[in-house]
Short mmCIF file of C-alpha atoms in Angstrom, two decimals:
data_model
loop_
_atom_site.label_atom_id
_atom_site.label_comp_id
_atom_site.label_asym_id
_atom_site.label_seq_id
_atom_site.Cartn_x
_atom_site.Cartn_y
_atom_site.Cartn_z
CA MET A 195 -1.66 12.82 23.45
CA THR A 196 0.24 14.84 21.66
CA PRO A 197 0.04 18.07 19.51
CA LEU A 198 0.85 15.61 16.84
CA MET A 199 -1.99 13.00 16.61
CA GLY A 200 -5.46 13.33 16.40
CA ARG A 201 -7.28 10.45 18.57
CA THR A 202 -6.49 9.63 22.77
CA PRO A 203 -5.12 6.55 23.82
CA GLU A 204 -8.36 5.51 24.16
CA VAL A 205 -10.07 6.09 21.56
CA LEU A 206 -7.40 3.68 19.98
CA LYS A 207 -7.78 1.16 22.29
CA ALA A 208 -11.30 1.52 21.20
CA ALA A 209 -10.86 1.39 17.41
CA SER A 210 -8.20 -1.75 17.42
CA ASP A 211 -9.59 -3.71 19.58
CA LYS A 212 -12.65 -3.07 17.19
CA ILE A 213 -10.28 -3.38 13.85
CA PHE A 214 -9.01 -7.04 14.96
CA GLU A 215 -12.05 -8.05 16.73
CA THR A 216 -13.21 -7.69 12.62
CA PHE A 217 -9.98 -9.41 11.14
CA SER A 218 -10.24 -12.43 13.51
CA GLU A 219 -13.88 -13.05 13.23
CA CYS A 220 -13.23 -12.66 9.36
CA LEU A 221 -10.38 -14.97 10.02
CA LYS A 222 -12.24 -17.33 11.81
CA PRO A 223 -12.83 -20.26 9.44
CA VAL A 224 -8.72 -20.12 8.00
CA PHE A 225 -7.63 -20.20 11.32
CA GLU A 226 -9.48 -23.60 11.81
CA ARG A 227 -8.90 -24.68 8.42
CA ARG A 228 -4.66 -23.95 8.36
CA TRP A 229 -1.77 -23.22 10.78
CA MET A 230 -2.63 -19.13 10.43
CA SER A 231 -0.65 -16.26 12.20
CA ALA A 232 -1.97 -13.18 11.93
CA GLY A 233 -0.49 -9.76 13.97
CA PHE A 234 -2.10 -5.84 13.77
CA GLU A 235 -0.87 -2.44 14.71
CA MET A 236 -2.11 0.81 14.91
CA ILE A 237 -0.52 3.87 14.20
CA GLU A 238 -1.49 7.45 12.99
CA LEU A 239 -0.32 8.61 10.04
CA HIS A 240 2.07 12.35 10.63
CA PRO A 241 -0.61 15.24 9.21
CA GLU A 242 2.43 16.66 7.38
CA ARG A 243 4.32 13.17 5.71
CA ASN A 244 1.29 11.44 5.38
CA TYR A 245 0.50 12.07 0.51
CA ARG A 246 -2.59 11.14 -0.68
CA MET A 247 -4.64 10.68 -3.97
CA ASN A 248 -7.68 9.24 -4.56
CA ASN A 249 -9.92 10.22 -7.98
CA ILE A 250 -12.39 8.54 -5.79
CA HIS A 251 -15.00 11.72 -5.07
CA LYS A 252 -14.55 12.83 -9.14
CA LYS A 253 -15.47 9.33 -10.55
CA LEU A 254 -19.20 9.31 -7.94
CA ALA A 255 -19.85 12.57 -8.76
CA ASP A 256 -18.94 12.38 -12.58
CA LYS A 257 -21.30 8.84 -11.71
CA ALA A 258 -23.81 10.66 -10.93
#
């Protein structure tokens, strides 16, 4: 783990395994009917070069 990364390799591996297992299960019907290829890579976004904008919390608060 580097100072810029927030999770250990073991935690990233466990999360990656679960995410891939979940989306593989969701795509199973498609795989059974047609040709398809899917890939997945888990990366962490850089904490200082990761920009986000959302209004979800405000919308939820306004709705309450």
